[in-house]
Amino acid sequence: MKPTVVFQTDFGSGGGGVLAGVVKTIDPEVSVYDFDHNIEPFNIRQSAYQISTMIPYWPSGTIFVSVVDPGVGTHRKSCVAKLKNGSYVVTPDNGILTSIIDDIVEIRRIDESVNRMPGSENVYIFHGRDVYAYTAAKLASGLISYNEVGPQYSLDEITILPLTNIKAEVKEGYACGGIYNFDVAYGCCRVNIYNKDFQNIGKFQYGDIVNVTISDKGKLIFKGKTTYEKAFGYAPRHQPLICGDIQHGDRQMLRFTINDHNFIDEYAPFLKNNTDKAVDFKFEVEKITL
């Protein structure tokens, strides 16, 4: 069975039609799946996070195409990363690989002299179609091996883009971190504090009422008493909540949300369609001492 090609882009609704057509033209037997074409335009950080959440739930050998490419047509590398689980990511090397850097075992630069749609050589602004979908299709169909993608280069050369500028710190009764991503549909904040550290080092327990402060370079965004619980339903409607996010096991981080309400809409509307601006948001939690 041939691997599935999975697409993620900032092309908007309907953006995957051409990409899927490229794959099907090369090999009609290759399955394609449009995971998400509604990444915020130009938001590499969002793409980097998003791809890390879907890779573990697809079979080994899946070929992911992730295209958020403000530098399209410039000298940034086009690449295919091979992962520990045998899957591949076809993408510009512009920071999209940040959240999966520890899962990459090899990376190759796409040789566009052979792995580029014929006739597209004078088109510089649609590598998603002409280079990435085309290369993914050839790889999925078996027309090329991974070694034939292009020359290998060092993992140390991969572009890393910090998802937040705030480092996590946890001690008893206190935790601090950065907001590295949003569940945009609900306005929920994803915080780079591990839930296990929050409990084991910070000594926070489900049911605690804590003080939360969110600031942006010293400017107050939110401050208030917040429930720490297992899930949204434990907090009254329109009340703030900290809970574990969607990751499994020790990799689970924290999520901050307003139950049945949108944090971005109420407290940070300037993030609408530009959540990259939250890179300096500082998230602090303190136990309330009675």
PDB file of C-alpha atoms in Angstrom:
ATOM      1  CA  MET A   1       0.000   0.000   0.000  1.00  0.00           C
ATOM      2  CA  LYS A   2       1.362   3.406  -0.957  1.00  0.00           C
ATOM      3  CA  PRO A   3       1.739   6.089   1.716  1.00  0.00           C
ATOM      4  CA  THR A   4      -0.782   8.890   2.103  1.00  0.00           C
ATOM      5  CA  VAL A   5       0.254  12.488   1.354  1.00  0.00           C
ATOM      6  CA  VAL A   6      -1.100  14.863   4.020  1.00  0.00           C
ATOM      7  CA  PHE A   7      -1.275  18.614   3.339  1.00  0.00           C
ATOM      8  CA  GLN A   8      -1.050  21.560   5.732  1.00  0.00           C
ATOM      9  CA  THR A   9      -0.826  25.119   4.382  1.00  0.00           C
ATOM     10  CA  ASP A  10      -1.939  28.723   4.834  1.00  0.00           C
ATOM     11  CA  PHE A  11      -3.587  28.708   1.391  1.00  0.00           C
ATOM     12  CA  GLY A  12      -7.155  29.010   2.731  1.00  0.00           C
ATOM     13  CA  SER A  13     -10.314  27.079   1.889  1.00  0.00           C
ATOM     14  CA  GLY A  14      -9.933  25.165  -1.345  1.00  0.00           C
ATOM     15  CA  GLY A  15      -6.181  25.668  -1.287  1.00  0.00           C
ATOM     16  CA  GLY A  16      -5.436  21.962  -1.430  1.00  0.00           C
ATOM     17  CA  GLY A  17      -7.213  21.235  -4.698  1.00  0.00           C
ATOM     18  CA  VAL A  18      -4.275  21.985  -6.947  1.00  0.00           C
ATOM     19  CA  LEU A  19      -1.823  20.199  -4.642  1.00  0.00           C
ATOM     20  CA  ALA A  20      -3.950  17.055  -4.603  1.00  0.00           C
ATOM     21  CA  GLY A  21      -4.258  17.258  -8.388  1.00  0.00           C
ATOM     22  CA  VAL A  22      -0.485  17.281  -8.772  1.00  0.00           C
ATOM     23  CA  VAL A  23      -0.229  14.113  -6.692  1.00  0.00           C
ATOM     24  CA  LYS A  24      -3.059  12.338  -8.507  1.00  0.00           C
ATOM     25  CA  THR A  25      -1.624  13.265 -11.913  1.00  0.00           C
ATOM     26  CA  ILE A  26       1.651  11.590 -11.023  1.00  0.00           C
ATOM     27  CA  ASP A  27       0.031   8.552  -9.405  1.00  0.00           C
ATOM     28  CA  PRO A  28      -3.759   8.140  -9.066  1.00  0.00           C
ATOM     29  CA  GLU A  29      -3.228   5.384  -6.485  1.00  0.00           C
ATOM     30  CA  VAL A  30      -1.651   7.710  -3.910  1.00  0.00           C
ATOM     31  CA  SER A  31      -4.172   8.893  -1.319  1.00  0.00           C
ATOM     32  CA  VAL A  32      -4.223  12.550  -0.313  1.00  0.00           C
ATOM     33  CA  TYR A  33      -5.671  14.182   2.781  1.00  0.00           C
ATOM     34  CA  ASP A  34      -6.180  17.892   3.461  1.00  0.00           C
ATOM     35  CA  PHE A  35      -5.416  18.245   7.155  1.00  0.00           C
ATOM     36  CA  ASP A  36      -5.557  22.037   7.377  1.00  0.00           C
ATOM     37  CA  HIS A  37      -5.296  24.871   4.860  1.00  0.00           C
ATOM     38  CA  ASN A  38      -6.331  27.539   7.353  1.00  0.00           C
ATOM     39  CA  ILE A  39      -3.057  28.193   9.147  1.00  0.00           C
ATOM     40  CA  GLU A  40      -2.816  31.954   9.734  1.00  0.00           C
ATOM     41  CA  PRO A  41      -1.177  33.503   6.664  1.00  0.00           C
ATOM     42  CA  PHE A  42       2.622  33.659   7.070  1.00  0.00           C
ATOM     43  CA  ASN A  43       2.447  32.187  10.615  1.00  0.00           C
ATOM     44  CA  ILE A  44       5.346  29.731  10.592  1.00  0.00           C
ATOM     45  CA  ARG A  45       5.123  29.211  14.367  1.00  0.00           C
ATOM     46  CA  GLN A  46       1.533  28.014  14.135  1.00  0.00           C
ATOM     47  CA  SER A  47       2.441  25.630  11.346  1.00  0.00           C
ATOM     48  CA  ALA A  48       5.382  24.302  13.371  1.00  0.00           C
ATOM     49  CA  TYR A  49       3.174  23.509  16.334  1.00  0.00           C
ATOM     50  CA  GLN A  50       0.318  22.108  14.288  1.00  0.00           C
ATOM     51  CA  ILE A  51       2.391  19.589  12.390  1.00  0.00           C
ATOM     52  CA  SER A  52       3.819  18.218  15.631  1.00  0.00           C
ATOM     53  CA  THR A  53       0.300  17.411  16.848  1.00  0.00           C
ATOM     54  CA  MET A  54      -0.724  15.349  13.839  1.00  0.00           C
ATOM     55  CA  ILE A  55       2.379  13.308  12.972  1.00  0.00           C
ATOM     56  CA  PRO A  56       2.075  10.839  15.912  1.00  0.00           C
ATOM     57  CA  TYR A  57      -1.432   9.818  14.846  1.00  0.00           C
ATOM     58  CA  TRP A  58      -0.650   8.847  11.257  1.00  0.00           C
ATOM     59  CA  PRO A  59       0.924   5.551  10.137  1.00  0.00           C
ATOM     60  CA  SER A  60       4.657   5.206   9.687  1.00  0.00           C
ATOM     61  CA  GLY A  61       5.663   6.211   6.175  1.00  0.00           C
ATOM     62  CA  THR A  62       3.107   9.008   5.798  1.00  0.00           C
ATOM     63  CA  ILE A  63       4.381  11.964   3.768  1.00  0.00           C
ATOM     64  CA  PHE A  64       3.439  15.340   5.247  1.00  0.00           C
ATOM     65  CA  VAL A  65       3.585  18.504   3.153  1.00  0.00           C
ATOM     66  CA  SER A  66       3.652  21.662   5.266  1.00  0.00           C
ATOM     67  CA  VAL A  67       3.770  24.965   3.391  1.00  0.00           C
ATOM     68  CA  VAL A  68       3.774  28.339   5.118  1.00  0.00           C
ATOM     69  CA  ASP A  69       6.402  30.106   3.105  1.00  0.00           C
ATOM     70  CA  PRO A  70       6.842  33.900   3.334  1.00  0.00           C
ATOM     71  CA  GLY A  71      10.290  33.447   1.755  1.00  0.00           C
ATOM     72  CA  VAL A  72       9.061  31.524  -1.292  1.00  0.00           C
ATOM     73  CA  GLY A  73      11.370  31.959  -4.268  1.00  0.00           C
ATOM     74  CA  THR A  74      14.325  33.141  -2.166  1.00  0.00           C
ATOM     75  CA  HIS A  75      17.402  31.238  -1.078  1.00  0.00           C
ATOM     76  CA  ARG A  76      15.848  29.416   1.920  1.00  0.00           C
ATOM     77  CA  LYS A  77      16.179  25.647   1.518  1.00  0.00           C
ATOM     78  CA  SER A  78      13.417  23.355   0.303  1.00  0.00           C
ATOM     79  CA  CYS A  79      13.791  20.048   2.081  1.00  0.00           C
ATOM     80  CA  VAL A  80      12.472  16.624   3.029  1.00  0.00           C
ATOM     81  CA  ALA A  81      13.033  15.555   6.636  1.00  0.00           C
ATOM     82  CA  LYS A  82      13.018  11.855   7.501  1.00  0.00           C
ATOM     83  CA  LEU A  83      11.574  11.075  10.936  1.00  0.00           C
ATOM     84  CA  LYS A  84      12.337   8.370  13.474  1.00  0.00           C
ATOM     85  CA  ASN A  85       8.986   6.692  12.796  1.00  0.00           C
ATOM     86  CA  GLY A  86       9.719   6.387   9.057  1.00  0.00           C
ATOM     87  CA  SER A  87       7.499   9.265   7.950  1.00  0.00           C
ATOM     88  CA  TYR A  88       8.628  12.321   5.982  1.00  0.00           C
ATOM     89  CA  VAL A  89       7.985  16.086   6.027  1.00  0.00           C
ATOM     90  CA  VAL A  90       8.281  18.039   2.776  1.00  0.00           C
ATOM     91  CA  THR A  91       8.592  21.736   3.550  1.00  0.00           C
ATOM     92  CA  PRO A  92      10.603  24.922   3.318  1.00  0.00           C
ATOM     93  CA  ASP A  93      13.344  24.885   5.948  1.00  0.00           C
ATOM     94  CA  ASN A  94      12.196  28.147   7.529  1.00  0.00           C
ATOM     95  CA  GLY A  95      11.274  27.106  11.084  1.00  0.00           C
ATOM     96  CA  ILE A  96       8.413  24.721  10.352  1.00  0.00           C
ATOM     97  CA  LEU A  97      10.519  21.816  11.640  1.00  0.00           C
ATOM     98  CA  THR A  98      11.070  23.480  15.041  1.00  0.00           C
ATOM     99  CA  SER A  99       8.619  21.398  17.093  1.00  0.00           C
ATOM    100  CA  ILE A 100       9.727  18.055  15.619  1.00  0.00           C
ATOM    101  CA  ILE A 101      13.477  18.669  15.599  1.00  0.00           C
ATOM    102  CA  ASP A 102      14.118  15.801  18.039  1.00  0.00           C
ATOM    103  CA  ASP A 103      12.252  13.369  15.771  1.00  0.00           C
ATOM    104  CA  ILE A 104      14.340  14.070  12.651  1.00  0.00           C
ATOM    105  CA  VAL A 105      17.022  11.516  11.747  1.00  0.00           C
ATOM    106  CA  GLU A 106      18.062  12.861   8.350  1.00  0.00           C
ATOM    107  CA  ILE A 107      17.370  15.858   6.130  1.00  0.00           C
ATOM    108  CA  ARG A 108      17.907  16.394   2.415  1.00  0.00           C
ATOM    109  CA  ARG A 109      17.681  19.505   0.294  1.00  0.00           C
ATOM    110  CA  ILE A 110      15.322  19.103  -2.645  1.00  0.00           C
ATOM    111  CA  ASP A 111      17.240  19.106  -5.926  1.00  0.00           C
ATOM    112  CA  GLU A 112      14.918  21.294  -7.970  1.00  0.00           C
ATOM    113  CA  SER A 113      16.751  20.495 -11.186  1.00  0.00           C
ATOM    114  CA  VAL A 114      15.066  17.063 -11.141  1.00  0.00           C
ATOM    115  CA  ASN A 115      12.360  17.308  -8.455  1.00  0.00           C
ATOM    116  CA  ARG A 116      10.286  20.171  -9.778  1.00  0.00           C
ATOM    117  CA  MET A 117       7.204  20.139 -11.973  1.00  0.00           C
ATOM    118  CA  PRO A 118       8.356  20.397 -15.609  1.00  0.00           C
ATOM    119  CA  GLY A 119       7.539  23.781 -17.116  1.00  0.00           C
ATOM    120  CA  SER A 120       7.401  25.603 -13.778  1.00  0.00           C
ATOM    121  CA  GLU A 121      10.979  26.848 -13.812  1.00  0.00           C
ATOM    122  CA  ASN A 122      10.015  30.508 -14.324  1.00  0.00           C
ATOM    123  CA  VAL A 123       7.358  30.477 -11.565  1.00  0.00           C
ATOM    124  CA  TYR A 124       8.895  31.574  -8.268  1.00  0.00           C
ATOM    125  CA  ILE A 125       5.858  32.007  -5.975  1.00  0.00           C
ATOM    126  CA  PHE A 126       4.148  28.587  -5.916  1.00  0.00           C
ATOM    127  CA  HIS A 127       6.669  26.068  -4.612  1.00  0.00           C
ATOM    128  CA  GLY A 128       3.841  24.388  -2.687  1.00  0.00           C
ATOM    129  CA  ARG A 129       2.550  23.129  -6.022  1.00  0.00           C
ATOM    130  CA  ASP A 130       5.666  23.031  -8.188  1.00  0.00           C
ATOM    131  CA  VAL A 131       8.225  21.650  -5.710  1.00  0.00           C
ATOM    132  CA  TYR A 132       6.636  20.293  -2.513  1.00  0.00           C
ATOM    133  CA  ALA A 133       3.502  18.535  -3.808  1.00  0.00           C
ATOM    134  CA  TYR A 134       5.463  17.314  -6.827  1.00  0.00           C
ATOM    135  CA  THR A 135       8.344  15.908  -4.755  1.00  0.00           C
ATOM    136  CA  ALA A 136       5.949  14.340  -2.247  1.00  0.00           C
ATOM    137  CA  ALA A 137       4.063  12.646  -5.081  1.00  0.00           C
ATOM    138  CA  LYS A 138       7.233  11.207  -6.589  1.00  0.00           C
ATOM    139  CA  LEU A 139       8.343   9.941  -3.189  1.00  0.00           C
ATOM    140  CA  ALA A 140       4.939   8.424  -2.343  1.00  0.00           C
ATOM    141  CA  SER A 141       4.618   6.739  -5.738  1.00  0.00           C
ATOM    142  CA  GLY A 142       8.096   5.216  -5.561  1.00  0.00           C
ATOM    143  CA  LEU A 143       9.346   7.136  -8.594  1.00  0.00           C
ATOM    144  CA  ILE A 144      12.230   8.359  -6.434  1.00  0.00           C
ATOM    145  CA  SER A 145      13.852   7.025  -3.278  1.00  0.00           C
ATOM    146  CA  TYR A 146      14.556   9.274  -0.326  1.00  0.00           C
ATOM    147  CA  ASN A 147      18.234   9.439  -1.347  1.00  0.00           C
ATOM    148  CA  GLU A 148      17.132  10.800  -4.732  1.00  0.00           C
ATOM    149  CA  VAL A 149      15.392  13.816  -3.164  1.00  0.00           C
ATOM    150  CA  GLY A 150      18.703  15.683  -3.163  1.00  0.00           C
ATOM    151  CA  PRO A 151      21.884  16.178  -1.134  1.00  0.00           C
ATOM    152  CA  GLN A 152      21.905  15.499   2.598  1.00  0.00           C
ATOM    153  CA  TYR A 153      22.836  18.303   4.977  1.00  0.00           C
ATOM    154  CA  SER A 154      23.524  18.542   8.700  1.00  0.00           C
ATOM    155  CA  LEU A 155      20.709  18.496  11.235  1.00  0.00           C
ATOM    156  CA  ASP A 156      22.528  21.389  12.922  1.00  0.00           C
ATOM    157  CA  GLU A 157      21.712  23.562   9.892  1.00  0.00           C
ATOM    158  CA  ILE A 158      17.941  23.199  10.301  1.00  0.00           C
ATOM    159  CA  THR A 159      16.264  26.551  10.952  1.00  0.00           C
ATOM    160  CA  ILE A 160      14.813  26.738  14.468  1.00  0.00           C
ATOM    161  CA  LEU A 161      12.239  29.393  15.322  1.00  0.00           C
ATOM    162  CA  PRO A 162      11.475  29.931  19.032  1.00  0.00           C
ATOM    163  CA  LEU A 163       7.739  29.476  19.594  1.00  0.00           C
ATOM    164  CA  THR A 164       7.931  31.731  22.651  1.00  0.00           C
ATOM    165  CA  ASN A 165      10.648  33.969  24.068  1.00  0.00           C
ATOM    166  CA  ILE A 166       9.714  33.054  27.652  1.00  0.00           C
ATOM    167  CA  LYS A 167      11.438  30.104  29.319  1.00  0.00           C
ATOM    168  CA  ALA A 168       9.458  27.919  31.672  1.00  0.00           C
ATOM    169  CA  GLU A 169      10.214  28.040  35.408  1.00  0.00           C
ATOM    170  CA  VAL A 170       8.457  26.011  38.099  1.00  0.00           C
ATOM    171  CA  LYS A 171       9.011  26.013  41.847  1.00  0.00           C
ATOM    172  CA  GLU A 172       6.761  25.231  44.767  1.00  0.00           C
ATOM    173  CA  GLY A 173       3.727  27.484  44.664  1.00  0.00           C
ATOM    174  CA  TYR A 174       4.826  29.320  41.518  1.00  0.00           C
ATOM    175  CA  ALA A 175       5.100  28.678  37.779  1.00  0.00           C
ATOM    176  CA  CYS A 176       6.023  30.904  34.870  1.00  0.00           C
ATOM    177  CA  GLY A 177       6.085  30.238  31.149  1.00  0.00           C
ATOM    178  CA  GLY A 178       5.258  31.544  27.703  1.00  0.00           C
ATOM    179  CA  ILE A 179       2.263  31.128  25.438  1.00  0.00           C
ATOM    180  CA  TYR A 180       3.631  29.215  22.475  1.00  0.00           C
ATOM    181  CA  ASN A 181       0.408  28.616  20.531  1.00  0.00           C
ATOM    182  CA  PHE A 182      -3.362  29.083  20.561  1.00  0.00           C
ATOM    183  CA  ASP A 183      -6.328  26.869  19.912  1.00  0.00           C
ATOM    184  CA  VAL A 184      -7.600  29.737  17.795  1.00  0.00           C
ATOM    185  CA  ALA A 185     -11.200  28.600  17.326  1.00  0.00           C
ATOM    186  CA  TYR A 186     -11.742  28.769  21.090  1.00  0.00           C
ATOM    187  CA  GLY A 187      -9.186  31.442  21.970  1.00  0.00           C
ATOM    188  CA  CYS A 188      -7.355  29.039  24.306  1.00  0.00           C
ATOM    189  CA  CYS A 189      -3.702  29.622  25.249  1.00  0.00           C
ATOM    190  CA  ARG A 190      -1.115  26.839  25.142  1.00  0.00           C
ATOM    191  CA  VAL A 191       1.582  27.336  27.775  1.00  0.00           C
ATOM    192  CA  ASN A 192       5.076  25.794  27.736  1.00  0.00           C
ATOM    193  CA  ILE A 193       4.831  24.450  31.295  1.00  0.00           C
ATOM    194  CA  TYR A 194       4.650  20.674  31.619  1.00  0.00           C
ATOM    195  CA  ASN A 195       1.622  19.524  33.592  1.00  0.00           C
ATOM    196  CA  LYS A 196       3.738  16.949  35.459  1.00  0.00           C
ATOM    197  CA  ASP A 197       6.146  19.695  36.602  1.00  0.00           C
ATOM    198  CA  PHE A 198       3.216  21.901  37.570  1.00  0.00           C
ATOM    199  CA  GLN A 199       1.981  19.133  39.861  1.00  0.00           C
ATOM    200  CA  ASN A 200       5.206  17.483  41.068  1.00  0.00           C
ATOM    201  CA  ILE A 201       7.454  20.538  41.467  1.00  0.00           C
ATOM    202  CA  GLY A 202       4.891  23.311  41.824  1.00  0.00           C
ATOM    203  CA  LYS A 203       2.674  21.192  44.128  1.00  0.00           C
ATOM    204  CA  PHE A 204      -0.467  22.381  42.346  1.00  0.00           C
ATOM    205  CA  GLN A 205      -3.450  20.040  42.607  1.00  0.00           C
ATOM    206  CA  TYR A 206      -6.699  19.752  40.690  1.00  0.00           C
ATOM    207  CA  GLY A 207      -9.279  21.883  42.442  1.00  0.00           C
ATOM    208  CA  ASP A 208      -6.811  24.624  43.421  1.00  0.00           C
ATOM    209  CA  ILE A 209      -7.825  28.253  42.946  1.00  0.00           C
ATOM    210  CA  VAL A 210      -4.743  30.217  41.841  1.00  0.00           C
ATOM    211  CA  ASN A 211      -3.785  33.703  40.740  1.00  0.00           C
ATOM    212  CA  VAL A 212      -2.921  34.015  37.043  1.00  0.00           C
ATOM    213  CA  THR A 213      -1.204  36.992  35.441  1.00  0.00           C
ATOM    214  CA  ILE A 214      -0.580  37.331  31.707  1.00  0.00           C
ATOM    215  CA  SER A 215       1.586  40.207  30.507  1.00  0.00           C
ATOM    216  CA  ASP A 216       3.280  41.327  27.306  1.00  0.00           C
ATOM    217  CA  LYS A 217       6.669  42.945  28.002  1.00  0.00           C
ATOM    218  CA  GLY A 218       5.297  44.266  31.281  1.00  0.00           C
ATOM    219  CA  LYS A 219       1.918  45.359  29.902  1.00  0.00           C
ATOM    220  CA  LEU A 220      -0.903  43.637  31.769  1.00  0.00           C
ATOM    221  CA  ILE A 221      -3.176  41.520  29.578  1.00  0.00           C
ATOM    222  CA  PHE A 222      -5.065  39.477  32.172  1.00  0.00           C
ATOM    223  CA  LYS A 223      -5.086  39.053  35.945  1.00  0.00           C
ATOM    224  CA  GLY A 224      -7.509  37.030  38.028  1.00  0.00           C
ATOM    225  CA  LYS A 225      -8.369  34.021  40.173  1.00  0.00           C
ATOM    226  CA  THR A 226      -8.394  30.859  38.118  1.00  0.00           C
ATOM    227  CA  THR A 227      -9.391  27.233  38.685  1.00  0.00           C
ATOM    228  CA  TYR A 228      -6.895  24.431  38.006  1.00  0.00           C
ATOM    229  CA  GLU A 229      -8.871  21.369  36.969  1.00  0.00           C
ATOM    230  CA  LYS A 230      -9.023  18.355  34.666  1.00  0.00           C
ATOM    231  CA  ALA A 231     -11.358  19.784  32.013  1.00  0.00           C
ATOM    232  CA  PHE A 232     -13.472  22.762  30.997  1.00  0.00           C
ATOM    233  CA  GLY A 233     -16.682  21.570  32.620  1.00  0.00           C
ATOM    234  CA  TYR A 234     -15.254  22.020  36.122  1.00  0.00           C
ATOM    235  CA  ALA A 235     -15.223  25.810  35.719  1.00  0.00           C
ATOM    236  CA  PRO A 236     -18.386  27.937  35.598  1.00  0.00           C
ATOM    237  CA  ARG A 237     -19.231  29.454  32.221  1.00  0.00           C
ATOM    238  CA  HIS A 238     -17.135  32.501  31.321  1.00  0.00           C
ATOM    239  CA  GLN A 239     -14.680  31.738  34.153  1.00  0.00           C
ATOM    240  CA  PRO A 240     -10.932  31.163  33.629  1.00  0.00           C
ATOM    241  CA  LEU A 241      -9.451  27.684  33.813  1.00  0.00           C
ATOM    242  CA  ILE A 242      -6.055  25.980  33.693  1.00  0.00           C
ATOM    243  CA  CYS A 243      -6.025  22.340  32.605  1.00  0.00           C
ATOM    244  CA  GLY A 244      -3.775  19.865  30.845  1.00  0.00           C
ATOM    245  CA  ASP A 245      -3.546  20.267  27.069  1.00  0.00           C
ATOM    246  CA  ILE A 246      -3.937  17.563  24.405  1.00  0.00           C
ATOM    247  CA  GLN A 247      -0.483  15.916  24.580  1.00  0.00           C
ATOM    248  CA  HIS A 248      -0.141  12.445  26.072  1.00  0.00           C
ATOM    249  CA  GLY A 249       1.798  11.442  29.190  1.00  0.00           C
ATOM    250  CA  ASP A 250       4.835  13.387  30.319  1.00  0.00           C
ATOM    251  CA  ARG A 251       4.682  15.582  27.201  1.00  0.00           C
ATOM    252  CA  GLN A 252       1.392  17.167  28.280  1.00  0.00           C
ATOM    253  CA  MET A 253       1.624  20.927  28.776  1.00  0.00           C
ATOM    254  CA  LEU A 254      -0.849  23.411  30.247  1.00  0.00           C
ATOM    255  CA  ARG A 255      -3.789  25.112  28.601  1.00  0.00           C
ATOM    256  CA  PHE A 256      -5.391  28.347  29.800  1.00  0.00           C
ATOM    257  CA  THR A 257      -8.905  29.161  28.680  1.00  0.00           C
ATOM    258  CA  ILE A 258     -12.082  31.023  29.517  1.00  0.00           C
ATOM    259  CA  ASN A 259     -14.799  28.364  29.708  1.00  0.00           C
ATOM    260  CA  ASP A 260     -17.309  28.804  26.889  1.00  0.00           C
ATOM    261  CA  HIS A 261     -15.703  32.116  25.968  1.00  0.00           C
ATOM    262  CA  ASN A 262     -12.825  33.360  23.821  1.00  0.00           C
ATOM    263  CA  PHE A 263      -9.740  34.715  25.598  1.00  0.00           C
ATOM    264  CA  ILE A 264      -8.403  36.415  22.450  1.00  0.00           C
ATOM    265  CA  ASP A 265     -11.675  38.213  21.739  1.00  0.00           C
ATOM    266  CA  GLU A 266     -11.972  39.597  25.266  1.00  0.00           C
ATOM    267  CA  TYR A 267      -8.416  40.260  26.384  1.00  0.00           C
ATOM    268  CA  ALA A 268      -6.167  40.383  23.320  1.00  0.00           C
ATOM    269  CA  PRO A 269      -8.144  41.234  20.164  1.00  0.00           C
ATOM    270  CA  PHE A 270      -4.952  42.488  18.514  1.00  0.00           C
ATOM    271  CA  LEU A 271      -3.927  38.828  18.206  1.00  0.00           C
ATOM    272  CA  LYS A 272      -6.792  38.114  15.819  1.00  0.00           C
ATOM    273  CA  ASN A 273      -5.214  36.740  12.630  1.00  0.00           C
ATOM    274  CA  ASN A 274      -1.748  37.434  14.042  1.00  0.00           C
ATOM    275  CA  THR A 275      -1.072  35.210  17.057  1.00  0.00           C
ATOM    276  CA  ASP A 276       2.658  35.565  16.327  1.00  0.00           C
ATOM    277  CA  LYS A 277       2.429  38.779  18.361  1.00  0.00           C
ATOM    278  CA  ALA A 278       2.132  36.671  21.533  1.00  0.00           C
ATOM    279  CA  VAL A 279       5.761  35.536  21.371  1.00  0.00           C
ATOM    280  CA  ASP A 280       6.588  37.685  24.456  1.00  0.00           C
ATOM    281  CA  PHE A 281       3.449  36.874  26.474  1.00  0.00           C
ATOM    282  CA  LYS A 282       4.436  35.854  30.009  1.00  0.00           C
ATOM    283  CA  PHE A 283       2.105  33.504  31.890  1.00  0.00           C
ATOM    284  CA  GLU A 284       2.489  33.405  35.689  1.00  0.00           C
ATOM    285  CA  VAL A 285       0.667  31.279  38.271  1.00  0.00           C
ATOM    286  CA  GLU A 286       0.845  31.709  42.030  1.00  0.00           C
ATOM    287  CA  LYS A 287      -0.816  29.696  44.754  1.00  0.00           C
ATOM    288  CA  ILE A 288      -3.222  31.603  46.921  1.00  0.00           C
ATOM    289  CA  THR A 289      -2.098  31.414  50.512  1.00  0.00           C
ATOM    290  CA  LEU A 290      -4.868  31.518  53.082  1.00  0.00           C
TER     291      LEU A 290
END
